[in-house]
């Protein structure tokens, strides 16, 4: 928004509300003036205002001559406000277009001109005082006024309404481009530019108008500002009207967006006014947290995640906006506008932010002038983007694509590709079905040549691993979020394992019930062997899903023998060979870094050597009969390590040796790719190897990565306590949410599980690979009956979780794309410090299934992690 010019440039004075009447509304909108020939801003505000003389509406000049401001009449209903705004915009557009000027409602425009300031003494003084802030003030905002006749109430409401503002900024986000046409990476770059002024942001909390006015006078006395007209707080009592004014939003091309924001803000004011009058405390947060939430809204818009300040936590924008609308339903019902606001909110989420539409237009048209045309067209109520959505933006391969009521990661509910996947779907959509079948056949040939195989649980021999060629794309913002959350869990779980096999403080203090750990099938005496400060979990894998709202949830932790990173690497290799035009579309993180990072992690875990030589690391597996033998062999080759079986190792005097043809080499680290089998297998001398390896670990001469007994940390019953473990060991709030879990060992929870068995997902506490899982809503009566009997027999061995509707993703199926359920396995290597591996594995469920595990017939696809 540009700097206010003078008191007249505001909505007309609201009438004092009658008893029980609605609070009145008014809106200020700022618009860029665009030369329709060059598409650049044009400093001709004076000519446009002259053409509007005699109008019944209020128009005004602004700081820059490239901007005109409109001031609505006062409205009591949203319908009245909308009619007013449409009529006022239409008059402005007609007047401007007779001069060859377009009207553009956006926070910034991508083609600017040198500064041409409106010549007033006040604006000249501002230029002298603020320099670059004024020169770069080519931005437009939108402000909403709500009638509050008592200034004391308006002052009190400033702090109370502030936590509600971030979603409103996200709704308005329309300024992704800088003045030179570069993508800023923000949905609202205007808010960043605006925040540089000394009196923007949160004003704080006040108990009266006198306290607020004293605050303003102190700012003026400081010499930083010259008058109260330069108070640009996010919310303020109007300096000259009986209103409270919200000032955080970008200018909006769509009138409906303005009406939606105005309706929500008025409902917020009504809510907080009522709570204040009832004597209930404010929910205002600290200025730093409020600022962080506003920054996130400017960064993400509607396309990413926002900060839920009631947590605080990060949630998808749609989740927060829908929760806000639902929370405000009593006020919206009182205003008789609930259905209007609900429908406008759903439409805004379906269409996406104006910022996203601008980016999509540039991606498709490749010309920044087309972005200008889009903004001008939407502002004058011609919306070419949406008119084209049902035709040009639909891909023939997506015809009939129906993910149901869930969240699809690549396709919007109206059939358009999401911005993250649009380029990929464009390239694939340009290929005929027969061409795609040819490429798919080539992919199958390459898989066979590379030996990419896996043996599912119910098969005796390995078969080629199913790989789909439609890549899943995670933005840098999404990946950053997952990196922080998974690294945090890895640190907490490693601390937990060390504690329960050591001091057991977490049990002594009652954070985790001792019976839960002591009775865990994976709690073993061998877990006490590693030294007290040794790393226990060098390699962890976290299974993460998105629910029906697009929310990230941790579904499982895997810290015994997490597999899959080699398949993630191989997926990229195959994708690059078969679809080189895809992998050239964007700068991606390189999964080939994973073996190097893993070797470094293993070496960092080695016991100290007296001679300082490089540790000798080996990979220990069960040989070709192992279901993941392909991965063992591939990782060993990539790390340049020997891949051994138990018969290749000998333990003498607590020293582990690799033996081959009369040669010996001392082993420092064993990357253990087996768990339960170790106890029964023999070493090179024919004697059981497991117990002697444990003694070598106890002596401190060798490291087993991962340590034996780690299964206590990925036990399904312990999973529910991980948020508490994060707070206990790290002193941090969890960065990722997880699924609500019930422990059948607790009688009350068992009763609830048995009463809702057909609604929940039942799992054995020590299961992995999808074994023993019963998905209630999809289970047969026989399967439910068997699950009930098992729970009754050994309740402590079972947990249940709320059913999560896993997100879907397009998968190639006979010439078309079909939605299949997916999850994501994220790997963390933890040596000296946790490192999140740039090779995540997207697993794909078979048709008609929600079980993605490879051992149950699931496949995979390449996962793009955008830089």
PDB file of N, CA and C in Angstrom, residues 22 25 75-86 255-256 259 266 335-337 340 344:
ATOM      1  N   UNK A  22     -25.617  -4.617  11.923  1.00  0.00           N
ATOM      2  CA  UNK A  22     -24.269  -5.029  11.561  1.00  0.00           C
ATOM      3  C   UNK A  22     -23.299  -3.874  11.770  1.00  0.00           C
ATOM      4  N   UNK A  25     -19.073  -1.379   6.930  1.00  0.00           N
ATOM      5  CA  UNK A  25     -17.852  -1.720   6.202  1.00  0.00           C
ATOM      6  C   UNK A  25     -17.505  -0.625   5.200  1.00  0.00           C
ATOM      7  N   UNK A  75     -21.033   0.399   3.551  1.00  0.00           N
ATOM      8  CA  UNK A  75     -21.956  -0.703   3.279  1.00  0.00           C
ATOM      9  C   UNK A  75     -22.276  -1.445   4.566  1.00  0.00           C
ATOM     10  N   UNK A  76     -23.461  -2.027   4.611  1.00  0.00           N
ATOM     11  CA  UNK A  76     -23.837  -2.849   5.759  1.00  0.00           C
ATOM     12  C   UNK A  76     -23.818  -4.327   5.425  1.00  0.00           C
ATOM     13  N   UNK A  77     -24.000  -4.682   4.146  1.00  0.00           N
ATOM     14  CA  UNK A  77     -23.984  -6.084   3.754  1.00  0.00           C
ATOM     15  C   UNK A  77     -22.860  -6.312   2.751  1.00  0.00           C
ATOM     16  N   UNK A  78     -22.464  -7.566   2.628  1.00  0.00           N
ATOM     17  CA  UNK A  78     -21.423  -7.892   1.651  1.00  0.00           C
ATOM     18  C   UNK A  78     -21.926  -7.711   0.227  1.00  0.00           C
ATOM     19  N   UNK A  79     -23.202  -7.993  -0.013  1.00  0.00           N
ATOM     20  CA  UNK A  79     -23.756  -7.764  -1.348  1.00  0.00           C
ATOM     21  C   UNK A  79     -23.693  -6.280  -1.707  1.00  0.00           C
ATOM     22  N   UNK A  80     -24.031  -5.437  -0.749  1.00  0.00           N
ATOM     23  CA  UNK A  80     -23.982  -3.993  -0.984  1.00  0.00           C
ATOM     24  C   UNK A  80     -22.547  -3.549  -1.248  1.00  0.00           C
ATOM     25  N   UNK A  81     -21.611  -4.074  -0.468  1.00  0.00           N
ATOM     26  CA  UNK A  81     -20.206  -3.713  -0.676  1.00  0.00           C
ATOM     27  C   UNK A  81     -19.740  -4.151  -2.061  1.00  0.00           C
ATOM     28  N   UNK A  82     -20.108  -5.349  -2.460  1.00  0.00           N
ATOM     29  CA  UNK A  82     -19.664  -5.841  -3.767  1.00  0.00           C
ATOM     30  C   UNK A  82     -20.211  -4.983  -4.900  1.00  0.00           C
ATOM     31  N   UNK A  83     -21.503  -4.653  -4.853  1.00  0.00           N
ATOM     32  CA  UNK A  83     -22.083  -3.810  -5.900  1.00  0.00           C
ATOM     33  C   UNK A  83     -21.361  -2.479  -5.972  1.00  0.00           C
ATOM     34  N   UNK A  84     -21.049  -1.930  -4.801  1.00  0.00           N
ATOM     35  CA  UNK A  84     -20.359  -0.648  -4.741  1.00  0.00           C
ATOM     36  C   UNK A  84     -18.979  -0.733  -5.376  1.00  0.00           C
ATOM     37  N   UNK A  85     -18.226  -1.768  -5.031  1.00  0.00           N
ATOM     38  CA  UNK A  85     -16.867  -1.903  -5.550  1.00  0.00           C
ATOM     39  C   UNK A  85     -16.868  -2.137  -7.057  1.00  0.00           C
ATOM     40  N   UNK A  86     -17.802  -2.979  -7.534  1.00  0.00           N
ATOM     41  CA  UNK A  86     -17.869  -3.257  -8.971  1.00  0.00           C
ATOM     42  C   UNK A  86     -18.195  -1.987  -9.742  1.00  0.00           C
ATOM     43  N   UNK A 255     -12.647  -8.648  -7.268  1.00  0.00           N
ATOM     44  CA  UNK A 255     -13.549  -8.041  -6.300  1.00  0.00           C
ATOM     45  C   UNK A 255     -13.990  -9.065  -5.268  1.00  0.00           C
ATOM     46  N   UNK A 256     -14.200 -10.312  -5.685  1.00  0.00           N
ATOM     47  CA  UNK A 256     -14.648 -11.338  -4.747  1.00  0.00           C
ATOM     48  C   UNK A 256     -13.644 -11.563  -3.631  1.00  0.00           C
ATOM     49  N   UNK A 259     -14.176  -8.770  -1.151  1.00  0.00           N
ATOM     50  CA  UNK A 259     -15.398  -8.992  -0.367  1.00  0.00           C
ATOM     51  C   UNK A 259     -15.177 -10.081   0.684  1.00  0.00           C
ATOM     52  N   UNK A 266     -14.560  -8.231   9.307  1.00  0.00           N
ATOM     53  CA  UNK A 266     -15.661  -7.741  10.135  1.00  0.00           C
ATOM     54  C   UNK A 266     -16.081  -8.800  11.157  1.00  0.00           C
ATOM     55  N   UNK A 335     -24.460 -12.036  10.720  1.00  0.00           N
ATOM     56  CA  UNK A 335     -24.428 -11.089   9.595  1.00  0.00           C
ATOM     57  C   UNK A 335     -25.190 -11.604   8.381  1.00  0.00           C
ATOM     58  N   UNK A 336     -25.700 -12.829   8.485  1.00  0.00           N
ATOM     59  CA  UNK A 336     -26.408 -13.486   7.385  1.00  0.00           C
ATOM     60  C   UNK A 336     -25.534 -13.568   6.119  1.00  0.00           C
ATOM     61  N   UNK A 337     -24.255 -13.885   6.326  1.00  0.00           N
ATOM     62  CA  UNK A 337     -23.345 -13.982   5.172  1.00  0.00           C
ATOM     63  C   UNK A 337     -22.463 -15.222   5.256  1.00  0.00           C
ATOM     64  N   UNK A 340     -22.094 -16.995   1.884  1.00  0.00           N
ATOM     65  CA  UNK A 340     -21.305 -16.182   0.944  1.00  0.00           C
ATOM     66  C   UNK A 340     -19.816 -16.334   1.237  1.00  0.00           C
ATOM     67  N   UNK A 344     -17.072 -18.161  -1.130  1.00  0.00           N
ATOM     68  CA  UNK A 344     -15.955 -17.361  -1.645  1.00  0.00           C
ATOM     69  C   UNK A 344     -14.624 -17.937  -1.170  1.00  0.00           C
TER      70      UNK A 344
END
